[in-house]
PDB file of C-alpha atoms and ligand atoms in Angstrom:
ATOM      1  CA  UNK A   1       0.000   0.000   0.000  1.00 47.00           C
ATOM      2  CA  UNK A   2       1.286   3.401  -0.876  1.00 50.00           C
ATOM      3  CA  UNK A   3       1.914   4.621   2.617  1.00 50.00           C
ATOM      4  CA  UNK A   4       1.969   1.725   4.973  1.00 53.00           C
ATOM      5  CA  UNK A   5       5.302   1.049   6.716  1.00 51.00           C
ATOM      6  CA  UNK A   6       6.994  -0.999   4.081  1.00 54.00           C
ATOM      7  CA  UNK A   7      10.775  -0.731   4.591  1.00 55.00           C
ATOM      8  CA  UNK A   8      11.595   2.955   4.024  1.00 54.00           C
ATOM      9  CA  UNK A   9       8.043   3.563   2.653  1.00 55.00           C
ATOM     10  CA  UNK A  10       9.103   1.810  -0.559  1.00 58.00           C
ATOM     11  CA  UNK A  11       5.924   0.195  -1.848  1.00 64.00           C
ATOM     12  CA  UNK A  12       6.111  -3.520  -2.537  1.00 69.00           C
ATOM     13  CA  UNK A  13       2.819  -3.667  -4.431  1.00 73.00           C
ATOM     14  CA  UNK A  14       3.481  -2.815  -8.088  1.00 73.00           C
ATOM     15  CA  UNK A  15       0.007  -1.248  -8.575  1.00 72.00           C
ATOM     16  CA  UNK A  16       0.465   1.103  -5.593  1.00 74.00           C
ATOM     17  CA  UNK A  17       2.499   4.298  -5.914  1.00 75.00           C
ATOM     18  CA  UNK A  18       5.674   5.096  -3.996  1.00 82.00           C
ATOM     19  CA  UNK A  19       5.458   8.267  -1.958  1.00 88.00           C
ATOM     20  CA  UNK A  20       9.058   8.345  -0.726  1.00 89.00           C
ATOM     21  CA  UNK A  21      10.989  11.226  -2.299  1.00 91.00           C
ATOM     22  CA  UNK A  22       7.978  12.426  -4.315  1.00 93.00           C
ATOM     23  CA  UNK A  23       7.702  16.186  -4.942  1.00 96.00           C
ATOM     24  CA  UNK A  24       6.152  17.900  -1.890  1.00 97.00           C
ATOM     25  CA  UNK A  25       3.861  20.269  -3.831  1.00 98.00           C
ATOM     26  CA  UNK A  26       2.737  17.331  -5.999  1.00 97.00           C
ATOM     27  CA  UNK A  27       1.842  15.289  -2.917  1.00 96.00           C
ATOM     28  CA  UNK A  28      -0.167  18.179  -1.404  1.00 98.00           C
ATOM     29  CA  UNK A  29      -2.053  18.656  -4.681  1.00 98.00           C
ATOM     30  CA  UNK A  30      -2.646  14.899  -5.124  1.00 96.00           C
ATOM     31  CA  UNK A  31      -3.971  14.345  -1.583  1.00 97.00           C
ATOM     32  CA  UNK A  32      -6.209  17.450  -1.813  1.00 98.00           C
ATOM     33  CA  UNK A  33      -7.543  16.256  -5.182  1.00 98.00           C
ATOM     34  CA  UNK A  34      -8.512  12.939  -3.561  1.00 97.00           C
ATOM     35  CA  UNK A  35     -10.053  14.777  -0.574  1.00 97.00           C
ATOM     36  CA  UNK A  36     -12.122  17.023  -2.880  1.00 97.00           C
ATOM     37  CA  UNK A  37     -13.054  14.025  -5.035  1.00 96.00           C
ATOM     38  CA  UNK A  38     -11.485  15.777  -8.036  1.00 97.00           C
ATOM     39  CA  UNK A  39      -9.165  12.816  -8.570  1.00 95.00           C
ATOM     40  CA  UNK A  40     -11.242   9.827  -9.636  1.00 95.00           C
ATOM     41  CA  UNK A  41     -10.748   6.645 -11.667  1.00 89.00           C
ATOM     42  CA  UNK A  42      -8.233   3.874 -11.017  1.00 83.00           C
ATOM     43  CA  UNK A  43      -8.157   3.074  -7.319  1.00 86.00           C
ATOM     44  CA  UNK A  44      -8.891   6.669  -6.341  1.00 92.00           C
ATOM     45  CA  UNK A  45     -11.868   5.598  -4.219  1.00 93.00           C
ATOM     46  CA  UNK A  46      -9.462   4.022  -1.716  1.00 90.00           C
ATOM     47  CA  UNK A  47      -7.576   7.277  -1.369  1.00 93.00           C
ATOM     48  CA  UNK A  48     -10.686   9.468  -1.253  1.00 96.00           C
ATOM     49  CA  UNK A  49     -11.589   7.602   1.939  1.00 94.00           C
ATOM     50  CA  UNK A  50      -8.067   8.002   3.340  1.00 93.00           C
ATOM     51  CA  UNK A  51      -7.855  11.698   2.523  1.00 97.00           C
ATOM     52  CA  UNK A  52     -11.356  12.623   3.746  1.00 97.00           C
ATOM     53  CA  UNK A  53     -10.268  12.907   7.384  1.00 96.00           C
ATOM     54  CA  UNK A  54      -7.043  14.798   6.757  1.00 98.00           C
ATOM     55  CA  UNK A  55      -6.845  18.517   7.613  1.00 98.00           C
ATOM     56  CA  UNK A  56      -4.776  20.922   5.507  1.00 98.00           C
ATOM     57  CA  UNK A  57      -2.102  20.818   8.223  1.00 98.00           C
ATOM     58  CA  UNK A  58      -2.103  16.990   8.177  1.00 98.00           C
ATOM     59  CA  UNK A  59      -1.719  17.045   4.395  1.00 98.00           C
ATOM     60  CA  UNK A  60       1.152  19.569   4.564  1.00 98.00           C
ATOM     61  CA  UNK A  61       2.941  17.514   7.255  1.00 98.00           C
ATOM     62  CA  UNK A  62       2.477  14.190   5.423  1.00 96.00           C
ATOM     63  CA  UNK A  63       3.686  15.682   2.131  1.00 97.00           C
ATOM     64  CA  UNK A  64       6.775  17.199   3.806  1.00 97.00           C
ATOM     65  CA  UNK A  65       7.534  13.866   5.487  1.00 95.00           C
ATOM     66  CA  UNK A  66       7.187  11.666   2.390  1.00 93.00           C
ATOM     67  CA  UNK A  67       9.133  14.208   0.281  1.00 95.00           C
ATOM     68  CA  UNK A  68      11.985  14.057   2.832  1.00 94.00           C
ATOM     69  CA  UNK A  69      12.407  10.283   2.414  1.00 91.00           C
ATOM     70  CA  UNK A  70      14.957   8.771   0.016  1.00 88.00           C
ATOM     71  CA  UNK A  71      13.205   7.836  -3.246  1.00 83.00           C
ATOM     72  CA  UNK A  72      15.319   4.676  -3.589  1.00 78.00           C
ATOM     73  CA  UNK A  73      14.240   3.334  -0.185  1.00 69.00           C
ATOM     74  CA  UNK A  74      17.605   4.318   1.293  1.00 68.00           C
ATOM     75  CA  UNK A  75      19.555   1.742  -0.777  1.00 66.00           C
TER      76      UNK A  75
HETATM   77  C1  LIG B 101      -2.307   9.170   5.328  1.00 62.76           C
HETATM   78  C2  LIG B 101      -2.171   8.092   4.577  1.00 62.76           C
HETATM   79  C3  LIG B 101      -1.995   8.154   3.079  1.00 62.76           C
HETATM   80  C4  LIG B 101      -1.420   9.096   2.296  1.00 62.76           C
HETATM   81  C5  LIG B 101      -0.815  10.427   2.698  1.00 62.76           C
HETATM   82  C6  LIG B 101      -1.489   8.604   0.930  1.00 62.76           C
HETATM   83  C7  LIG B 101      -1.026   9.322  -0.168  1.00 62.76           C
HETATM   84  C8  LIG B 101      -1.228   8.936  -1.480  1.00 62.76           C
HETATM   85  C9  LIG B 101      -0.841   9.736  -2.639  1.00 62.76           C
HETATM   86  C10 LIG B 101      -0.171  11.111  -2.603  1.00 62.76           C
HETATM   87  C11 LIG B 101      -1.207   9.049  -3.748  1.00 62.76           C
HETATM   88  C12 LIG B 101      -0.975   9.474  -5.231  1.00 62.76           C
HETATM   89  C13 LIG B 101       0.392   9.029  -5.596  1.00 62.76           C
HETATM   90  C14 LIG B 101       0.779   9.435  -7.000  1.00 62.76           C
HETATM   91  O1  LIG B 101       0.010  10.029  -7.723  1.00 62.76           O
HETATM   92  O2  LIG B 101       1.958   9.156  -7.353  1.00 62.76           O
HETATM   93  C15 LIG B 101      -1.813   7.825  -3.279  1.00 62.76           C
HETATM   94  C16 LIG B 101      -2.337   6.871  -4.117  1.00 62.76           C
HETATM   95  C17 LIG B 101      -2.831   5.675  -3.665  1.00 62.76           C
HETATM   96  N1  LIG B 101      -2.935   5.249  -2.364  1.00 62.76           N
HETATM   97 FE1  LIG B 101      -2.505   6.313  -0.723  1.00 62.76          FE
HETATM   98  N2  LIG B 101      -2.080   7.392   0.914  1.00 62.76           N
HETATM   99  C18 LIG B 101      -2.420   7.068   2.193  1.00 62.76           C
HETATM  100  C19 LIG B 101      -3.026   5.903   2.652  1.00 62.76           C
HETATM  101  C20 LIG B 101      -3.338   4.849   1.824  1.00 62.76           C
HETATM  102  C21 LIG B 101      -3.884   3.578   2.289  1.00 62.76           C
HETATM  103  C22 LIG B 101      -4.142   3.227   3.744  1.00 62.76           C
HETATM  104  C23 LIG B 101      -4.084   2.817   1.186  1.00 62.76           C
HETATM  105  C24 LIG B 101      -4.631   1.426   1.040  1.00 62.76           C
HETATM  106  C25 LIG B 101      -5.466   0.892   1.901  1.00 62.76           C
HETATM  107  C26 LIG B 101      -3.662   3.611   0.040  1.00 62.76           C
HETATM  108  C27 LIG B 101      -3.729   3.183  -1.265  1.00 62.76           C
HETATM  109  C28 LIG B 101      -3.474   3.994  -2.360  1.00 62.76           C
HETATM  110  C29 LIG B 101      -3.776   3.608  -3.738  1.00 62.76           C
HETATM  111  C30 LIG B 101      -4.428   2.311  -4.188  1.00 62.76           C
HETATM  112  C31 LIG B 101      -3.371   4.659  -4.553  1.00 62.76           C
HETATM  113  C32 LIG B 101      -3.556   4.789  -6.101  1.00 62.76           C
HETATM  114  C33 LIG B 101      -4.922   5.513  -6.271  1.00 62.76           C
HETATM  115  C34 LIG B 101      -5.246   5.864  -7.726  1.00 62.76           C
HETATM  116  O3  LIG B 101      -5.342   4.941  -8.556  1.00 62.76           O
HETATM  117  O4  LIG B 101      -5.420   7.069  -8.026  1.00 62.76           O
HETATM  118  N3  LIG B 101      -3.225   4.840   0.465  1.00 62.76           N
HETATM  119  N4  LIG B 101      -1.809   7.783  -1.911  1.00 62.76           N
END
């Protein structure tokens, strides 16, 4: 799953996205688009549910955290 504690947040499920080292502004925009149900299709429904409870501060903090992680899983 995209943000469950796989080693170094490096997703092991090929159909789920990696968040580690992703662009911070992109992550904020993506999570807000799920929250506002502007991002649909694919498996977006899963993320709409996850994002619904997040405040703008939560989203900013999560985006900053994932962006700060090594994209290669720290290898
Ligand atoms: C606070 C927790 C979470 C955050 C911040 C988060 C963040 C994100 C972000 C930013 C994306 C888009 C990635 C991209 O476009 O490259 C994404 C997609 C996705 N996430 Fe999460 N996620 C969270 C929890 C979860 C959980 C718990 C699950 C599974 C149960 C999950 C499953 C997915 C899936 C399936 C996608 C692809 C959705 C699509 O097709 O558009 N996420 N997530």
